[in-house]
Amino acid sequence: MSNVVVLDNGAGLCKAGIGGDRDPSVVVPNCLGRPSSTSSKKWLIADQLQSCEDLTSVSIRRPFDRGYLINPDLQKEIWDRIFRSLLHIDPSLSSLLLVEPLFNLPSIQRSIDELVFEDFGFRSLFVADSPSLVHLYEASRRPDGLLAKAQCSLVVDCGFSFTHAAPVLQNFTINYGVKRLDLGGKALTNYLKELVSYRAVNVMDETFIMDDVKEKLCFVSLDVPRDLQHAR
């Protein structure tokens, strides 16, 4: 078993696993929640929200705002749940590969370093951005393909709070060529809430539920006319 832990720490979802595995072992919301249906003041952490039967008008606390980490203490609680209860790893015996947003602020990077080394005690840390990892993965998956031969690509990274279009050359993201659009999955969730509320039942206060609906039922169409035909 590898002693490298891979963590894609997104603003909406945390995806974690062990180095060498094909798929992440853990995909959980990167937040804490407290359902209004219960009298308990206890906050549910990450996967505990997924197993809760009634999430009506749930109160949500997220460590991220507009794509950047603003609450390291909250993030620590979620990571502790992921590492110790879901992955069952000992950080002191493991190394961490962490995916973080492009152009992360130095103050946020220092907070993450403190979490990784002081709070959890990982042996080492490697920080990467998602475009370069996507390019490397696709190039290694098809070593005889066009991408591997050209060694360059354009990666569109659609996140929870914003979208980046990033050129990648020989596994390195060309930072000066990156374009950012302040539109991401959160905006799509809000739009979906408006559509459902206008046509059926009012779900404007059900952000967590509608976000789950979007993740499970929505997809990016590769053939719009065909998919519209199937939808009729």
PDB file of C-alpha atoms in Angstrom:
ATOM      1  CA  MET A   1       0.000   0.000   0.000  1.00  0.00           C
ATOM      2  CA  SER A   2       1.308   3.443  -0.942  1.00  0.00           C
ATOM      3  CA  ASN A   3       2.076   5.935   1.822  1.00  0.00           C
ATOM      4  CA  VAL A   4       1.158   8.884  -0.414  1.00  0.00           C
ATOM      5  CA  VAL A   5      -2.215  10.510   0.220  1.00  0.00           C
ATOM      6  CA  VAL A   6      -3.740  12.446  -2.695  1.00  0.00           C
ATOM      7  CA  LEU A   7      -6.192  15.228  -1.796  1.00  0.00           C
ATOM      8  CA  ASP A   8      -8.095  17.463  -4.209  1.00  0.00           C
ATOM      9  CA  ASN A   9      -9.282  20.077  -1.752  1.00  0.00           C
ATOM     10  CA  GLY A  10     -12.060  21.822  -3.662  1.00  0.00           C
ATOM     11  CA  ALA A  11     -14.399  24.479  -2.330  1.00  0.00           C
ATOM     12  CA  GLY A  12     -17.418  22.272  -3.000  1.00  0.00           C
ATOM     13  CA  LEU A  13     -16.087  18.709  -2.724  1.00  0.00           C
ATOM     14  CA  CYS A  14     -13.055  17.000  -1.207  1.00  0.00           C
ATOM     15  CA  LYS A  15     -11.737  14.048  -3.205  1.00  0.00           C
ATOM     16  CA  ALA A  16      -9.131  11.932  -1.467  1.00  0.00           C
ATOM     17  CA  GLY A  17      -7.407   8.630  -2.001  1.00  0.00           C
ATOM     18  CA  ILE A  18      -4.174   6.692  -1.883  1.00  0.00           C
ATOM     19  CA  GLY A  19      -1.451   7.185  -4.485  1.00  0.00           C
ATOM     20  CA  GLY A  20      -1.614   4.538  -7.202  1.00  0.00           C
ATOM     21  CA  ASP A  21      -5.367   3.962  -7.004  1.00  0.00           C
ATOM     22  CA  ARG A  22      -7.360   4.649 -10.146  1.00  0.00           C
ATOM     23  CA  ASP A  23     -10.249   6.460  -8.428  1.00  0.00           C
ATOM     24  CA  PRO A  24     -10.565   8.479  -5.220  1.00  0.00           C
ATOM     25  CA  SER A  25     -11.593   6.487  -2.168  1.00  0.00           C
ATOM     26  CA  VAL A  26     -13.469   9.422  -0.638  1.00  0.00           C
ATOM     27  CA  VAL A  27     -15.671  12.063  -2.281  1.00  0.00           C
ATOM     28  CA  VAL A  28     -17.394  14.206   0.355  1.00  0.00           C
ATOM     29  CA  PRO A  29     -18.765  17.753   0.695  1.00  0.00           C
ATOM     30  CA  ASN A  30     -16.139  20.178   1.957  1.00  0.00           C
ATOM     31  CA  CYS A  31     -18.395  21.633   4.613  1.00  0.00           C
ATOM     32  CA  LEU A  32     -20.169  21.195   7.929  1.00  0.00           C
ATOM     33  CA  GLY A  33     -23.947  21.158   8.192  1.00  0.00           C
ATOM     34  CA  ARG A  34     -26.666  21.276  10.817  1.00  0.00           C
ATOM     35  CA  PRO A  35     -30.170  20.181   9.738  1.00  0.00           C
ATOM     36  CA  SER A  36     -33.026  22.340  10.976  1.00  0.00           C
ATOM     37  CA  SER A  37     -35.119  19.200  11.540  1.00  0.00           C
ATOM     38  CA  THR A  38     -33.062  18.159  14.564  1.00  0.00           C
ATOM     39  CA  SER A  39     -32.859  19.827  17.966  1.00  0.00           C
ATOM     40  CA  SER A  40     -29.207  18.812  18.329  1.00  0.00           C
ATOM     41  CA  LYS A  41     -26.647  21.591  18.028  1.00  0.00           C
ATOM     42  CA  LYS A  42     -24.038  19.171  16.708  1.00  0.00           C
ATOM     43  CA  TRP A  43     -22.611  19.954  13.292  1.00  0.00           C
ATOM     44  CA  LEU A  44     -22.337  17.067  10.825  1.00  0.00           C
ATOM     45  CA  ILE A  45     -18.966  16.787   9.071  1.00  0.00           C
ATOM     46  CA  ALA A  46     -18.477  15.917   5.389  1.00  0.00           C
ATOM     47  CA  ASP A  47     -19.716  12.323   4.847  1.00  0.00           C
ATOM     48  CA  GLN A  48     -22.034  12.556   7.862  1.00  0.00           C
ATOM     49  CA  LEU A  49     -24.153  14.964   5.825  1.00  0.00           C
ATOM     50  CA  GLN A  50     -24.468  12.420   3.025  1.00  0.00           C
ATOM     51  CA  SER A  51     -25.902   9.816   5.405  1.00  0.00           C
ATOM     52  CA  CYS A  52     -28.374  12.211   7.031  1.00  0.00           C
ATOM     53  CA  GLU A  53     -31.990  11.378   6.131  1.00  0.00           C
ATOM     54  CA  ASP A  54     -33.438  14.909   6.326  1.00  0.00           C
ATOM     55  CA  LEU A  55     -31.394  17.826   5.005  1.00  0.00           C
ATOM     56  CA  THR A  56     -34.253  20.273   4.651  1.00  0.00           C
ATOM     57  CA  SER A  57     -33.079  23.879   5.180  1.00  0.00           C
ATOM     58  CA  VAL A  58     -29.714  22.648   6.464  1.00  0.00           C
ATOM     59  CA  SER A  59     -27.317  25.306   7.734  1.00  0.00           C
ATOM     60  CA  ILE A  60     -23.958  25.103   5.948  1.00  0.00           C
ATOM     61  CA  ARG A  61     -20.502  26.268   7.027  1.00  0.00           C
ATOM     62  CA  ARG A  62     -17.750  26.142   4.423  1.00  0.00           C
ATOM     63  CA  PRO A  63     -14.001  26.728   4.954  1.00  0.00           C
ATOM     64  CA  PHE A  64     -13.820  28.274   1.464  1.00  0.00           C
ATOM     65  CA  ASP A  65     -15.250  31.523   0.148  1.00  0.00           C
ATOM     66  CA  ARG A  66     -15.043  32.538  -3.518  1.00  0.00           C
ATOM     67  CA  GLY A  67     -12.587  29.730  -4.129  1.00  0.00           C
ATOM     68  CA  TYR A  68     -10.075  30.521  -1.373  1.00  0.00           C
ATOM     69  CA  LEU A  69      -9.522  29.028   2.071  1.00  0.00           C
ATOM     70  CA  ILE A  70     -10.649  31.506   4.746  1.00  0.00           C
ATOM     71  CA  ASN A  71     -11.219  29.221   7.749  1.00  0.00           C
ATOM     72  CA  PRO A  72      -8.292  26.835   8.412  1.00  0.00           C
ATOM     73  CA  ASP A  73      -9.816  25.618  11.703  1.00  0.00           C
ATOM     74  CA  LEU A  74     -12.935  24.459   9.901  1.00  0.00           C
ATOM     75  CA  GLN A  75     -10.815  22.823   7.210  1.00  0.00           C
ATOM     76  CA  LYS A  76      -8.855  21.009   9.919  1.00  0.00           C
ATOM     77  CA  GLU A  77     -12.056  19.369  11.225  1.00  0.00           C
ATOM     78  CA  ILE A  78     -12.965  18.132   7.754  1.00  0.00           C
ATOM     79  CA  TRP A  79      -9.467  16.865   6.987  1.00  0.00           C
ATOM     80  CA  ASP A  80      -9.322  15.068  10.322  1.00  0.00           C
ATOM     81  CA  ARG A  81     -12.552  13.286   9.446  1.00  0.00           C
ATOM     82  CA  ILE A  82     -11.209  12.329   6.001  1.00  0.00           C
ATOM     83  CA  PHE A  83      -7.746  11.163   7.059  1.00  0.00           C
ATOM     84  CA  ARG A  84      -8.542   9.324  10.271  1.00  0.00           C
ATOM     85  CA  SER A  85     -12.138   8.105   9.922  1.00  0.00           C
ATOM     86  CA  LEU A  86     -12.499   7.558   6.158  1.00  0.00           C
ATOM     87  CA  LEU A  87      -9.009   6.816   4.806  1.00  0.00           C
ATOM     88  CA  HIS A  88      -7.732   5.363   8.107  1.00  0.00           C
ATOM     89  CA  ILE A  89      -4.200   6.634   7.594  1.00  0.00           C
ATOM     90  CA  ASP A  90      -1.564   7.901   9.999  1.00  0.00           C
ATOM     91  CA  PRO A  91      -0.379  11.291   8.675  1.00  0.00           C
ATOM     92  CA  SER A  92       2.958  10.957  10.481  1.00  0.00           C
ATOM     93  CA  LEU A  93       3.742   7.941   8.283  1.00  0.00           C
ATOM     94  CA  SER A  94       2.430   9.465   5.044  1.00  0.00           C
ATOM     95  CA  SER A  95       3.221  12.110   2.452  1.00  0.00           C
ATOM     96  CA  LEU A  96       0.565  14.408   1.013  1.00  0.00           C
ATOM     97  CA  LEU A  97      -0.066  15.421  -2.611  1.00  0.00           C
ATOM     98  CA  LEU A  98      -2.380  18.415  -2.389  1.00  0.00           C
ATOM     99  CA  VAL A  99      -4.203  20.077  -5.267  1.00  0.00           C
ATOM    100  CA  GLU A 100      -4.816  23.776  -4.649  1.00  0.00           C
ATOM    101  CA  PRO A 101      -6.307  26.620  -6.748  1.00  0.00           C
ATOM    102  CA  LEU A 102      -4.187  28.559  -9.204  1.00  0.00           C
ATOM    103  CA  PHE A 103      -2.736  31.820  -7.868  1.00  0.00           C
ATOM    104  CA  ASN A 104      -3.280  30.865  -4.244  1.00  0.00           C
ATOM    105  CA  LEU A 105      -2.353  33.705  -1.908  1.00  0.00           C
ATOM    106  CA  PRO A 106       0.894  33.362   0.124  1.00  0.00           C
ATOM    107  CA  SER A 107      -0.999  33.822   3.401  1.00  0.00           C
ATOM    108  CA  ILE A 108      -3.290  30.928   2.504  1.00  0.00           C
ATOM    109  CA  GLN A 109      -0.307  28.786   1.501  1.00  0.00           C
ATOM    110  CA  ARG A 110       1.263  29.413   4.914  1.00  0.00           C
ATOM    111  CA  SER A 111      -1.979  28.414   6.644  1.00  0.00           C
ATOM    112  CA  ILE A 112      -2.069  25.183   4.638  1.00  0.00           C
ATOM    113  CA  ASP A 113       1.576  24.444   5.511  1.00  0.00           C
ATOM    114  CA  GLU A 114       0.724  24.844   9.191  1.00  0.00           C
ATOM    115  CA  LEU A 115      -2.210  22.462   8.844  1.00  0.00           C
ATOM    116  CA  VAL A 116      -0.179  19.848   6.997  1.00  0.00           C
ATOM    117  CA  PHE A 117       2.953  19.850   9.153  1.00  0.00           C
ATOM    118  CA  GLU A 118       2.016  21.258  12.570  1.00  0.00           C
ATOM    119  CA  ASP A 119      -1.536  19.987  13.030  1.00  0.00           C
ATOM    120  CA  PHE A 120      -1.381  16.669  11.156  1.00  0.00           C
ATOM    121  CA  GLY A 121       2.365  15.984  11.046  1.00  0.00           C
ATOM    122  CA  PHE A 122       2.715  14.732   7.476  1.00  0.00           C
ATOM    123  CA  ARG A 123       6.229  13.668   6.470  1.00  0.00           C
ATOM    124  CA  SER A 124       6.266  15.767   3.277  1.00  0.00           C
ATOM    125  CA  LEU A 125       4.024  17.882   1.065  1.00  0.00           C
ATOM    126  CA  PHE A 126       3.827  18.369  -2.682  1.00  0.00           C
ATOM    127  CA  VAL A 127       1.463  21.069  -3.914  1.00  0.00           C
ATOM    128  CA  ALA A 128       0.154  20.935  -7.487  1.00  0.00           C
ATOM    129  CA  ASP A 129      -2.415  22.721  -9.606  1.00  0.00           C
ATOM    130  CA  SER A 130      -5.141  20.759 -11.362  1.00  0.00           C
ATOM    131  CA  PRO A 131      -4.352  21.742 -15.008  1.00  0.00           C
ATOM    132  CA  SER A 132      -0.817  20.324 -14.890  1.00  0.00           C
ATOM    133  CA  LEU A 133      -2.055  17.127 -13.212  1.00  0.00           C
ATOM    134  CA  VAL A 134      -4.836  16.664 -15.776  1.00  0.00           C
ATOM    135  CA  HIS A 135      -2.332  17.118 -18.603  1.00  0.00           C
ATOM    136  CA  LEU A 136       0.098  14.643 -17.020  1.00  0.00           C
ATOM    137  CA  TYR A 137      -2.651  12.083 -16.421  1.00  0.00           C
ATOM    138  CA  GLU A 138      -3.989  12.231 -19.970  1.00  0.00           C
ATOM    139  CA  ALA A 139      -0.503  12.145 -21.509  1.00  0.00           C
ATOM    140  CA  SER A 140       0.502   9.108 -19.426  1.00  0.00           C
ATOM    141  CA  ARG A 141      -2.794   7.343 -20.148  1.00  0.00           C
ATOM    142  CA  ARG A 142      -2.206   7.507 -23.900  1.00  0.00           C
ATOM    143  CA  PRO A 143       1.592   7.544 -24.372  1.00  0.00           C
ATOM    144  CA  ASP A 144       1.234   7.221 -28.165  1.00  0.00           C
ATOM    145  CA  GLY A 145      -1.517   9.814 -28.455  1.00  0.00           C
ATOM    146  CA  LEU A 146      -1.398  13.326 -29.858  1.00  0.00           C
ATOM    147  CA  LEU A 147      -1.298  14.957 -26.428  1.00  0.00           C
ATOM    148  CA  ALA A 148       1.769  12.997 -25.324  1.00  0.00           C
ATOM    149  CA  LYS A 149       3.590  13.819 -28.573  1.00  0.00           C
ATOM    150  CA  ALA A 150       2.697  17.512 -28.617  1.00  0.00           C
ATOM    151  CA  GLN A 151       3.314  17.939 -24.862  1.00  0.00           C
ATOM    152  CA  CYS A 152       0.910  20.876 -24.764  1.00  0.00           C
ATOM    153  CA  SER A 153      -2.787  21.263 -24.031  1.00  0.00           C
ATOM    154  CA  LEU A 154      -5.496  23.692 -22.944  1.00  0.00           C
ATOM    155  CA  VAL A 155      -7.193  22.601 -19.737  1.00  0.00           C
ATOM    156  CA  VAL A 156     -10.537  24.091 -18.687  1.00  0.00           C
ATOM    157  CA  ASP A 157     -10.900  23.669 -14.926  1.00  0.00           C
ATOM    158  CA  CYS A 158     -14.489  24.294 -13.792  1.00  0.00           C
ATOM    159  CA  GLY A 159     -14.506  24.685 -10.013  1.00  0.00           C
ATOM    160  CA  PHE A 160     -17.088  25.564  -7.383  1.00  0.00           C
ATOM    161  CA  SER A 161     -16.480  29.308  -7.458  1.00  0.00           C
ATOM    162  CA  PHE A 162     -14.639  30.026 -10.712  1.00  0.00           C
ATOM    163  CA  THR A 163     -13.381  28.539 -13.968  1.00  0.00           C
ATOM    164  CA  HIS A 164      -9.805  28.616 -15.306  1.00  0.00           C
ATOM    165  CA  ALA A 165      -8.709  28.083 -18.894  1.00  0.00           C
ATOM    166  CA  ALA A 166      -5.037  27.165 -18.531  1.00  0.00           C
ATOM    167  CA  PRO A 167      -2.415  26.382 -21.191  1.00  0.00           C
ATOM    168  CA  VAL A 168      -0.044  23.593 -20.152  1.00  0.00           C
ATOM    169  CA  LEU A 169       3.354  22.912 -21.734  1.00  0.00           C
ATOM    170  CA  GLN A 170       5.427  19.861 -20.753  1.00  0.00           C
ATOM    171  CA  ASN A 171       3.442  19.373 -17.534  1.00  0.00           C
ATOM    172  CA  PHE A 172       3.858  22.998 -16.438  1.00  0.00           C
ATOM    173  CA  THR A 173       0.981  25.479 -16.340  1.00  0.00           C
ATOM    174  CA  ILE A 174       1.802  28.711 -18.184  1.00  0.00           C
ATOM    175  CA  ASN A 175       0.565  31.147 -15.542  1.00  0.00           C
ATOM    176  CA  TYR A 176       0.669  34.299 -17.660  1.00  0.00           C
ATOM    177  CA  GLY A 177      -1.632  32.640 -20.192  1.00  0.00           C
ATOM    178  CA  VAL A 178      -4.312  31.560 -17.693  1.00  0.00           C
ATOM    179  CA  LYS A 179      -7.730  33.177 -18.042  1.00  0.00           C
ATOM    180  CA  ARG A 180     -10.138  33.223 -15.101  1.00  0.00           C
ATOM    181  CA  LEU A 181     -13.921  33.445 -15.224  1.00  0.00           C
ATOM    182  CA  ASP A 182     -15.736  34.128 -11.955  1.00  0.00           C
ATOM    183  CA  LEU A 183     -18.383  31.546 -12.726  1.00  0.00           C
ATOM    184  CA  GLY A 184     -18.455  28.007 -11.385  1.00  0.00           C
ATOM    185  CA  GLY A 185     -20.583  25.232  -9.994  1.00  0.00           C
ATOM    186  CA  LYS A 186     -22.095  27.421  -7.275  1.00  0.00           C
ATOM    187  CA  ALA A 187     -23.626  29.705  -9.901  1.00  0.00           C
ATOM    188  CA  LEU A 188     -25.072  26.683 -11.720  1.00  0.00           C
ATOM    189  CA  THR A 189     -26.604  25.442  -8.450  1.00  0.00           C
ATOM    190  CA  ASN A 190     -28.203  28.837  -7.867  1.00  0.00           C
ATOM    191  CA  TYR A 191     -29.557  28.851 -11.420  1.00  0.00           C
ATOM    192  CA  LEU A 192     -30.975  25.351 -10.950  1.00  0.00           C
ATOM    193  CA  LYS A 193     -32.696  26.509  -7.745  1.00  0.00           C
ATOM    194  CA  GLU A 194     -34.328  29.353  -9.666  1.00  0.00           C
ATOM    195  CA  LEU A 195     -35.532  27.048 -12.454  1.00  0.00           C
ATOM    196  CA  VAL A 196     -37.063  24.514 -10.066  1.00  0.00           C
ATOM    197  CA  SER A 197     -38.578  27.185  -7.817  1.00  0.00           C
ATOM    198  CA  TYR A 198     -40.181  28.950 -10.785  1.00  0.00           C
ATOM    199  CA  ARG A 199     -41.683  25.778 -12.279  1.00  0.00           C
ATOM    200  CA  ALA A 200     -42.481  23.592  -9.279  1.00  0.00           C
ATOM    201  CA  VAL A 201     -41.717  23.952  -5.572  1.00  0.00           C
ATOM    202  CA  ASN A 202     -39.739  26.682  -3.785  1.00  0.00           C
ATOM    203  CA  VAL A 203     -36.218  25.370  -3.139  1.00  0.00           C
ATOM    204  CA  MET A 204     -34.383  28.691  -2.818  1.00  0.00           C
ATOM    205  CA  ASP A 205     -33.317  27.779   0.733  1.00  0.00           C
ATOM    206  CA  GLU A 206     -32.271  24.237  -0.188  1.00  0.00           C
ATOM    207  CA  THR A 207     -28.785  24.922  -1.541  1.00  0.00           C
ATOM    208  CA  PHE A 208     -27.233  21.696  -0.266  1.00  0.00           C
ATOM    209  CA  ILE A 209     -30.023  19.493  -1.647  1.00  0.00           C
ATOM    210  CA  MET A 210     -30.005  21.188  -5.051  1.00  0.00           C
ATOM    211  CA  ASP A 211     -26.217  20.974  -5.195  1.00  0.00           C
ATOM    212  CA  ASP A 212     -26.522  17.220  -4.636  1.00  0.00           C
ATOM    213  CA  VAL A 213     -29.179  17.002  -7.358  1.00  0.00           C
ATOM    214  CA  LYS A 214     -26.883  18.831  -9.766  1.00  0.00           C
ATOM    215  CA  GLU A 215     -23.934  16.531  -9.035  1.00  0.00           C
ATOM    216  CA  LYS A 216     -26.010  13.372  -9.521  1.00  0.00           C
ATOM    217  CA  LEU A 217     -28.226  14.298 -12.473  1.00  0.00           C
ATOM    218  CA  CYS A 218     -26.584  17.070 -14.499  1.00  0.00           C
ATOM    219  CA  PHE A 219     -23.817  16.548 -17.029  1.00  0.00           C
ATOM    220  CA  VAL A 220     -21.909  18.341 -19.776  1.00  0.00           C
ATOM    221  CA  SER A 221     -23.455  17.470 -23.128  1.00  0.00           C
ATOM    222  CA  LEU A 222     -21.130  16.379 -25.915  1.00  0.00           C
ATOM    223  CA  ASP A 223     -24.019  16.317 -28.408  1.00  0.00           C
ATOM    224  CA  VAL A 224     -26.619  18.972 -27.564  1.00  0.00           C
ATOM    225  CA  PRO A 225     -29.200  18.190 -30.338  1.00  0.00           C
ATOM    226  CA  ARG A 226     -29.132  14.476 -29.485  1.00  0.00           C
ATOM    227  CA  ASP A 227     -29.521  15.050 -25.742  1.00  0.00           C
ATOM    228  CA  LEU A 228     -32.346  17.554 -26.264  1.00  0.00           C
ATOM    229  CA  GLN A 229     -34.090  14.976 -28.435  1.00  0.00           C
ATOM    230  CA  HIS A 230     -33.791  12.361 -25.692  1.00  0.00           C
ATOM    231  CA  ALA A 231     -35.100  14.823 -23.110  1.00  0.00           C
ATOM    232  CA  ARG A 232     -38.363  15.380 -25.012  1.00  0.00           C
TER     233      ARG A 232
END
